[in-house]
Amino acid sequence: MSGQSDSRGFTFSAAELEFLAEDEMIEIVPNLRIKPLSLICGDFGPFQPQIPTQVPIWLAVALKKRGKCTIRPPDWMSVEKLTLVLEAERDKASDFEALPFHYVEISRLLFDHARDDIPEVYMVRSLIEDIKDVRFHKISTGLEKVSSRTYAMKLNLSAMEVNVIRPFVTGSLETFYELGAPEIIQESERQEYRRPQTADRGPRRELRR
Amino acid sequence: MKIRSMKLREAHNNNGVSNYCTILWDRTAEHIVTASSSDVSISIHDALLPSVTARSLRNHKDGVNALAISPNSTLLASGSSDRSVKLYRFPGGEFESNISRFTLPIRSLSFNRQGTMLAAGGDDDGIKLINTIDGSIARVLKGHRGSITCIAFDPNSEYLASVDSVGTVIIWMLQSGTIIHTLKNIAPKTSSDFSTVTALGWSPDGELLAVSGLKNDVVMYDRDTAEKLFTLRGDHTQPVCFLGWSLNGKYLATSGLDKQVLIWDVDKKQDIERQKFDETICCLAWKPHGNALAVIDVMGKYGIWDMVIPSTMKSPTEGAPDLNSKKSDGLLFFDEEEHEPSISGSLSDHGEDSLVGSEPPSRKRVRHFINDEDSDDDMSSHPKVESRKRLNISSKDSTKNRNATSTGTAAAVTGSVMQEAFQSGSTPVQPDKRRFLCYNMLGSITTMKHDEYSHIEIDFHDTGSGPRVPAMTDHFGFTMASLNENGSVFANPCKGEKSVSTLMYRPFKSWANNSEWYMKFEEEEVRALALGSSWVAAVTNLNFLRIFTEGGLQRHVVSLDGPVVTASGFGDVLAVVTHSSPSLPSNEQMLQFEVFNVSNGTQPMKGRLPLTPGSRLTWFGFSEEGQLSSFDSMGVLRVFTNQYGGRWVPLFSASNLKKKDENYWMVGLNSSKLFCILCKSPDKFPQVVPKPVLTLLDLSIPLASSDLGAENLENEFILSNMHLSQIQRRIKETEALGQDAASLDDEALNSEAALDRCILRLIASCCTGDKLVRAVELVKLLSMEKSVRGAIKLVTAMKLPNLAERFNTILEERLLKQEAKETTPKETTHHKTEVDTNKPFTLPDTFKAPEPVNESPSVQLSSHSFVKKKKTEEPAKVAKVTEPKSTTKPENNGLVKNNINEVSQVQVQKKTNPFAKSSNNQEKASLLDSLKRMQKNDNAGNK
């Protein structure tokens, strides 16, 4: 995936998704004492040594980088839970197991920054990779038979997965739409024709360009 | 010479790569044990039923290079590339311990004849002689240049022979650990992948040492002189990689790299039997009672070669020397046990005369350990035994000898037991694991026992501000420790005659060098330690309380009333718990606590320490605020308060949380929270790794479940009441000392506000629960006038005008009383009466007028306060709660009478009020509502 989002705004880049995921909360065990932090996004803390507290991932990672805390991996990131999820994913052809919306990004962030805090990190990592593969495979096979009545969105898709299929789904849905209701399309085309005319009225649009 | 083909069965999947595999028989020839250096598991095969799936022991993290079974077949040892030597019970296969660790892979293991000693060697430069009983290292034999590939004890326990990968054989004297003979370059070099090794073995009578030679032969060396006596040369076309003596020493089986196994008649120096295999046989073992040979090849396939020795010849077991002659052991690589017809029972006797054997105390230690294990097993069925078991574990090494003898009886007697001394925040000794000597809110002291010393680490939770303390090597074997900001104190009990009980203090920062100090106790033993600001206290088995200064000056020695249980320090205060009398038959211990002020030399408090029946004290210390607290094994936290002349109040009970699968390991508490470490059952205490994380639990008094259904609020109510009374006591104390109590005043104000909030919420729940009497009682407890007004507002909003009235009267009474109090000293009596007469007039007015409307009280209240402010100069600080009930003060008499008149007047009017209200508000409220209200009011009126 490219480093920047695509210019039409259809998809996010991985880095952008990671950025979004950094707002998720995670539990850390600080090893120093800090007064509560009052930030724009909320108040976190107080931080007391050895007493777990909830902070956004970005803060956790920042503290971790300075060696001020250990990150406690979320519940779902344990080998047992992931094994169960993986089994369930493999068993059910159409359903997706409930995982956090940002599971790909969160696990990636933790693998990058807090690898020593995750028990059995290799196992966890390979399990998450497997789950990811199974799910992406399911998605791609599912998309092969997209019909006008596919409700892809009501499934437990994660941010990354939605992001991957977004251009295709929106594109194909648009095509369905076009094919299914040509008269509306014509109307919308007409509207499009109209739009430049209205835009012509003011000089602002010109200026922006 | 006939050549038969042998079918081999796969024991370990080596993936087609040559790997060194090991095979062993047990003493009774019922099991075959195999291992492979490519497989983490050890397989125990049933020799009688080979089709049964083998049991596998998967304790190693890397391939298992070496196995050994003790001669009496009760212990199985394994050495692995993961650099650990593990012991298992045999034939069960239960993991016993990691008896030793190396820095490099282990290649060879061997038990001595008595099973008391295990020799382990490998890529490290020394052979370790390990006491199998306690895991202590008796000796490290250094001298080999390469990896040690094979070790063999001399059957007569005099020598040890070892061979390394470069072909050097060394014969060691066991008693002194010195090298007697070094035979360089006499054996073939080992392949670099260690798929085969160089082998050597003592003949069962110990007279000959067989070593594979350089010319594809086997060379026999003399026992004492190490002279080359003769060689066995024959059909081997490549070097011999393994050899095994038969039980009687008459035959020798050799396996060569040419993939064949030859059987030799040693006396005739001739090969008598041959078997070809598909792969190189890397290990073989004679069957203990019989004419069979177990072999395993480098691919991990094993088989049993039956009828090895032709029936025309003597059986390999015939004439095998029996045990008592002490010449029986055909000490092969790993398989001494095969020559033991019946060794069990005589093991310990031999243990005594083993050369470098363990000393008696250490054996006792193991028995003690095993006892614990046993009671551990019992635990599941008898929960009562469990407490006693913990007691034994937590008891220190000092009491080990006693424990060794008393554990059995303790478990048998159903009566009560007096608990041993313990340190709060320490965890029991566990083999090969780091344990906590001290864990508190500040940090932890951990220790790990090594061979002859311990390794102690001090860590602070707050890495930002706590001092960094270098790890420490401890040669004393400290079992007790205590930690605070300034330093740490350690002590060890006396162990045997040699070591005496020692106390060591180690400050974290000191301006002088070498400021740590030691105290030795002759004929005395430290049982408990405590550390405070600039003092150290130790309680000994003679019931002496010894107090030292930070610098090591012996300050006081005081006799205590009974045997110590534990001690704890906080600032100037030292608290000691002792047994006051034997436990009751109902298994309730009689403990008492004494509190000393070390700097003043006073004893401010003393009393009984209550415990839940049938429990033990597991933690004793101070809260962050310095309140004395105790935690027992039933999970009840008690805090010492001044209520009722000094009582312990239960502030937490684990049974209230109703989580059966969790145990709480107490660490500390503050005024509102309990800090503990959650341990999943059946664990009772945390491990050092992974680093435990504190859990905060709310303090909760074990309240009865009331009909109100607001236990949380009631709990909060009692707690904040206690908190407030504490603060007030502190204010009094500081004022008595003539210090400024302003900050405490603020705190008191805050906690008063918190208490009032809580009471208001309780009032609300009382109102919804229709417990109006309780609500009135609560209002009387409100400390701030503002809160009473809030309560009135609340009940009015809840449409309980009757209650609002009562609240109003309470408020009035309170205001009047306050005024009375304040005006008497300040103003003249004349003025006062004026105020009094003024007040009743204004009050009913404001009360009556807006009554029908719902917001009325607020209006009335504001005017009320206005009136009040005008007339009385109320101090900024809100006065303490005054009991509204005790109204009959002489100076108030006239006033009260006056008031009563007014109130009755008001009441008369009020009786009509509901009607007026209902008629007024008919368009708003339903008829039913108004009827209800009427009824209520009537009821209240009747009351």
mmCIF file of N, CA, C and O in Angstrom, chain B residues 833-876:
data_model
loop_
_atom_site.group_PDB
_atom_site.id
_atom_site.type_symbol
_atom_site.label_atom_id
_atom_site.label_comp_id
_atom_site.label_asym_id
_atom_site.label_seq_id
_atom_site.Cartn_x
_atom_site.Cartn_y
_atom_site.Cartn_z
ATOM 1 N N THR B 833 -32.388 37.495 72.104
ATOM 2 C CA THR B 833 -33.843 37.327 72.114
ATOM 3 C C THR B 833 -34.462 38.032 70.925
ATOM 4 O O THR B 833 -35.427 37.579 70.344
ATOM 5 N N GLU B 834 -33.854 39.146 70.611
ATOM 6 C CA GLU B 834 -34.365 39.883 69.461
ATOM 7 C C GLU B 834 -34.301 39.009 68.199
ATOM 8 O O GLU B 834 -35.251 38.883 67.449
ATOM 9 N N VAL B 835 -33.149 38.421 68.050
ATOM 10 C CA VAL B 835 -32.960 37.560 66.889
ATOM 11 C C VAL B 835 -33.971 36.443 66.902
ATOM 12 O O VAL B 835 -34.598 36.132 65.906
ATOM 13 N N ASP B 836 -34.132 35.879 68.103
ATOM 14 C CA ASP B 836 -35.022 34.745 68.207
ATOM 15 C C ASP B 836 -36.452 35.116 67.854
ATOM 16 O O ASP B 836 -37.129 34.382 67.158
ATOM 17 N N THR B 837 -36.816 36.245 68.324
ATOM 18 C CA THR B 837 -38.192 36.615 68.019
ATOM 19 C C THR B 837 -38.341 36.952 66.548
ATOM 20 O O THR B 837 -39.390 36.728 65.969
ATOM 21 N N ASN B 838 -37.318 37.516 66.014
ATOM 22 C CA ASN B 838 -37.369 37.847 64.588
ATOM 23 C C ASN B 838 -37.559 36.613 63.727
ATOM 24 O O ASN B 838 -38.357 36.600 62.819
ATOM 25 N N LYS B 839 -36.791 35.642 64.084
ATOM 26 C CA LYS B 839 -36.684 34.474 63.216
ATOM 27 C C LYS B 839 -38.015 33.750 63.012
ATOM 28 O O LYS B 839 -38.451 33.568 61.883
ATOM 29 N N PRO B 840 -38.653 33.348 64.064
ATOM 30 C CA PRO B 840 -39.891 32.597 63.873
ATOM 31 C C PRO B 840 -40.893 33.360 63.031
ATOM 32 O O PRO B 840 -41.700 32.761 62.353
ATOM 33 N N PHE B 841 -40.792 34.654 63.088
ATOM 34 C CA PHE B 841 -41.748 35.413 62.287
ATOM 35 C C PHE B 841 -41.452 35.294 60.815
ATOM 36 O O PHE B 841 -42.338 35.108 60.011
ATOM 37 N N THR B 842 -40.194 35.398 60.512
ATOM 38 C CA THR B 842 -39.856 35.341 59.083
ATOM 39 C C THR B 842 -40.042 33.943 58.537
ATOM 40 O O THR B 842 -40.473 33.769 57.410
ATOM 41 N N LEU B 843 -39.751 33.015 59.350
ATOM 42 C CA LEU B 843 -39.746 31.662 58.832
ATOM 43 C C LEU B 843 -41.101 31.185 58.318
ATOM 44 O O LEU B 843 -41.210 30.775 57.174
ATOM 45 N N PRO B 844 -42.117 31.219 59.155
ATOM 46 C CA PRO B 844 -43.396 30.709 58.657
ATOM 47 C C PRO B 844 -43.858 31.452 57.422
ATOM 48 O O PRO B 844 -44.451 30.856 56.539
ATOM 49 N N ASP B 845 -43.568 32.719 57.381
ATOM 50 C CA ASP B 845 -43.994 33.486 56.218
ATOM 51 C C ASP B 845 -43.452 32.887 54.945
ATOM 52 O O ASP B 845 -44.178 32.579 54.015
ATOM 53 N N THR B 846 -42.154 32.772 54.959
ATOM 54 C CA THR B 846 -41.533 32.263 53.738
ATOM 55 C C THR B 846 -41.959 30.834 53.477
ATOM 56 O O THR B 846 -42.011 30.388 52.354
ATOM 57 N N PHE B 847 -42.239 30.186 54.540
ATOM 58 C CA PHE B 847 -42.611 28.789 54.397
ATOM 59 C C PHE B 847 -43.975 28.652 53.767
ATOM 60 O O PHE B 847 -44.182 27.855 52.871
ATOM 61 N N LYS B 848 -44.865 29.463 54.296
ATOM 62 C CA LYS B 848 -46.257 29.291 53.871
ATOM 63 C C LYS B 848 -46.488 29.741 52.445
ATOM 64 O O LYS B 848 -47.061 29.027 51.649
ATOM 65 N N ALA B 849 -46.042 30.882 52.180
ATOM 66 C CA ALA B 849 -46.467 31.528 50.946
ATOM 67 C C ALA B 849 -46.261 30.678 49.693
ATOM 68 O O ALA B 849 -47.229 30.433 48.978
ATOM 69 N N PRO B 850 -45.089 30.210 49.422
ATOM 70 C CA PRO B 850 -44.920 29.528 48.148
ATOM 71 C C PRO B 850 -45.233 28.037 48.228
ATOM 72 O O PRO B 850 -44.994 27.323 47.276
ATOM 73 N N GLU B 851 -45.769 27.629 49.312
ATOM 74 C CA GLU B 851 -45.957 26.186 49.541
ATOM 75 C C GLU B 851 -46.617 25.428 48.389
ATOM 76 O O GLU B 851 -46.111 24.380 47.990
ATOM 77 N N PRO B 852 -47.691 25.907 47.864
ATOM 78 C CA PRO B 852 -48.345 25.093 46.840
ATOM 79 C C PRO B 852 -47.454 24.823 45.631
ATOM 80 O O PRO B 852 -47.612 23.816 44.969
ATOM 81 N N VAL B 853 -46.605 25.714 45.366
ATOM 82 C CA VAL B 853 -45.758 25.545 44.180
ATOM 83 C C VAL B 853 -44.643 24.547 44.522
ATOM 84 O O VAL B 853 -44.212 24.463 45.661
ATOM 85 N N ASN B 854 -44.185 23.878 43.505
ATOM 86 C CA ASN B 854 -43.171 22.851 43.761
ATOM 87 C C ASN B 854 -41.817 23.416 44.139
ATOM 88 O O ASN B 854 -41.098 22.845 44.934
ATOM 89 N N GLU B 855 -41.466 24.538 43.537
ATOM 90 C CA GLU B 855 -40.134 25.080 43.812
ATOM 91 C C GLU B 855 -40.057 25.775 45.167
ATOM 92 O O GLU B 855 -39.036 26.310 45.532
ATOM 93 N N SER B 856 -41.128 25.757 45.851
ATOM 94 C CA SER B 856 -41.201 26.554 47.077
ATOM 95 C C SER B 856 -39.980 26.449 47.992
ATOM 96 O O SER B 856 -39.439 27.475 48.392
ATOM 97 N N PRO B 857 -39.512 25.256 48.314
ATOM 98 C CA PRO B 857 -38.426 25.215 49.300
ATOM 99 C C PRO B 857 -37.214 26.005 48.876
ATOM 100 O O PRO B 857 -36.548 26.614 49.697
ATOM 101 N N SER B 858 -36.935 25.989 47.609
ATOM 102 C CA SER B 858 -35.729 26.704 47.190
ATOM 103 C C SER B 858 -35.877 28.198 47.462
ATOM 104 O O SER B 858 -34.954 28.837 47.944
ATOM 105 N N VAL B 859 -37.041 28.684 47.147
ATOM 106 C CA VAL B 859 -37.277 30.097 47.409
ATOM 107 C C VAL B 859 -37.132 30.364 48.897
ATOM 108 O O VAL B 859 -36.406 31.233 49.331
ATOM 109 N N GLN B 860 -37.827 29.482 49.592
ATOM 110 C CA GLN B 860 -37.816 29.624 51.038
ATOM 111 C C GLN B 860 -36.404 29.511 51.577
ATOM 112 O O GLN B 860 -35.988 30.233 52.469
ATOM 113 N N LEU B 861 -35.645 28.600 50.977
ATOM 114 C CA LEU B 861 -34.293 28.373 51.449
ATOM 115 C C LEU B 861 -33.418 29.584 51.231
ATOM 116 O O LEU B 861 -32.667 30.001 52.096
ATOM 117 N N SER B 862 -33.537 30.130 50.050
ATOM 118 C CA SER B 862 -32.654 31.257 49.750
ATOM 119 C C SER B 862 -32.936 32.409 50.716
ATOM 120 O O SER B 862 -32.022 33.004 51.267
ATOM 121 N N SER B 863 -34.203 32.629 50.943
ATOM 122 C CA SER B 863 -34.525 33.714 51.870
ATOM 123 C C SER B 863 -34.013 33.373 53.258
ATOM 124 O O SER B 863 -33.512 34.204 53.981
ATOM 125 N N HIS B 864 -34.160 32.102 53.521
ATOM 126 C CA HIS B 864 -33.714 31.611 54.807
ATOM 127 C C HIS B 864 -32.247 31.935 55.034
ATOM 128 O O HIS B 864 -31.837 32.529 56.016
ATOM 129 N N SER B 865 -31.485 31.551 54.057
ATOM 130 C CA SER B 865 -30.046 31.766 54.215
ATOM 131 C C SER B 865 -29.732 33.253 54.256
ATOM 132 O O SER B 865 -28.827 33.698 54.946
ATOM 133 N N PHE B 866 -30.507 33.949 53.505
ATOM 134 C CA PHE B 866 -30.309 35.400 53.473
ATOM 135 C C PHE B 866 -30.507 35.980 54.867
ATOM 136 O O PHE B 866 -29.670 36.697 55.381
ATOM 137 N N VAL B 867 -31.600 35.551 55.425
ATOM 138 C CA VAL B 867 -31.916 36.016 56.768
ATOM 139 C C VAL B 867 -30.775 35.681 57.707
ATOM 140 O O VAL B 867 -30.307 36.479 58.473
ATOM 141 N N LYS B 868 -30.367 34.454 57.552
ATOM 142 C CA LYS B 868 -29.371 33.968 58.481
ATOM 143 C C LYS B 868 -28.059 34.739 58.348
ATOM 144 O O LYS B 868 -27.436 35.145 59.309
ATOM 145 N N LYS B 869 -27.654 34.925 57.135
ATOM 146 C CA LYS B 869 -26.390 35.596 56.908
ATOM 147 C C LYS B 869 -26.400 36.995 57.460
ATOM 148 O O LYS B 869 -25.407 37.523 57.956
ATOM 149 N N LYS B 870 -27.530 37.582 57.296
ATOM 150 C CA LYS B 870 -27.644 38.943 57.768
ATOM 151 C C LYS B 870 -27.433 39.003 59.266
ATOM 152 O O LYS B 870 -26.781 39.884 59.783
ATOM 153 N N LYS B 871 -28.054 38.067 59.921
ATOM 154 C CA LYS B 871 -28.117 38.204 61.357
ATOM 155 C C LYS B 871 -26.902 37.668 62.084
ATOM 156 O O LYS B 871 -26.557 38.155 63.143
ATOM 157 N N THR B 872 -26.375 36.623 61.565
ATOM 158 C CA THR B 872 -25.250 36.041 62.292
ATOM 159 C C THR B 872 -24.019 36.119 61.408
ATOM 160 O O THR B 872 -24.076 35.861 60.215
ATOM 161 N N GLU B 873 -22.933 36.459 62.050
ATOM 162 C CA GLU B 873 -21.686 36.467 61.288
ATOM 163 C C GLU B 873 -21.133 35.052 61.286
ATOM 164 O O GLU B 873 -20.417 34.646 62.195
ATOM 165 N N GLU B 874 -21.557 34.348 60.289
ATOM 166 C CA GLU B 874 -21.130 32.947 60.241
ATOM 167 C C GLU B 874 -19.680 32.883 59.822
ATOM 168 O O GLU B 874 -19.257 33.526 58.868
ATOM 169 N N PRO B 875 -18.856 32.130 60.536
ATOM 170 C CA PRO B 875 -17.456 32.000 60.121
ATOM 171 C C PRO B 875 -17.358 31.256 58.793
ATOM 172 O O PRO B 875 -18.254 30.513 58.422
ATOM 173 N N ALA B 876 -16.264 31.504 58.144
ATOM 174 C CA ALA B 876 -16.079 30.906 56.816
ATOM 175 C C ALA B 876 -16.131 29.397 56.908
ATOM 176 O O ALA B 876 -16.668 28.724 56.050
#
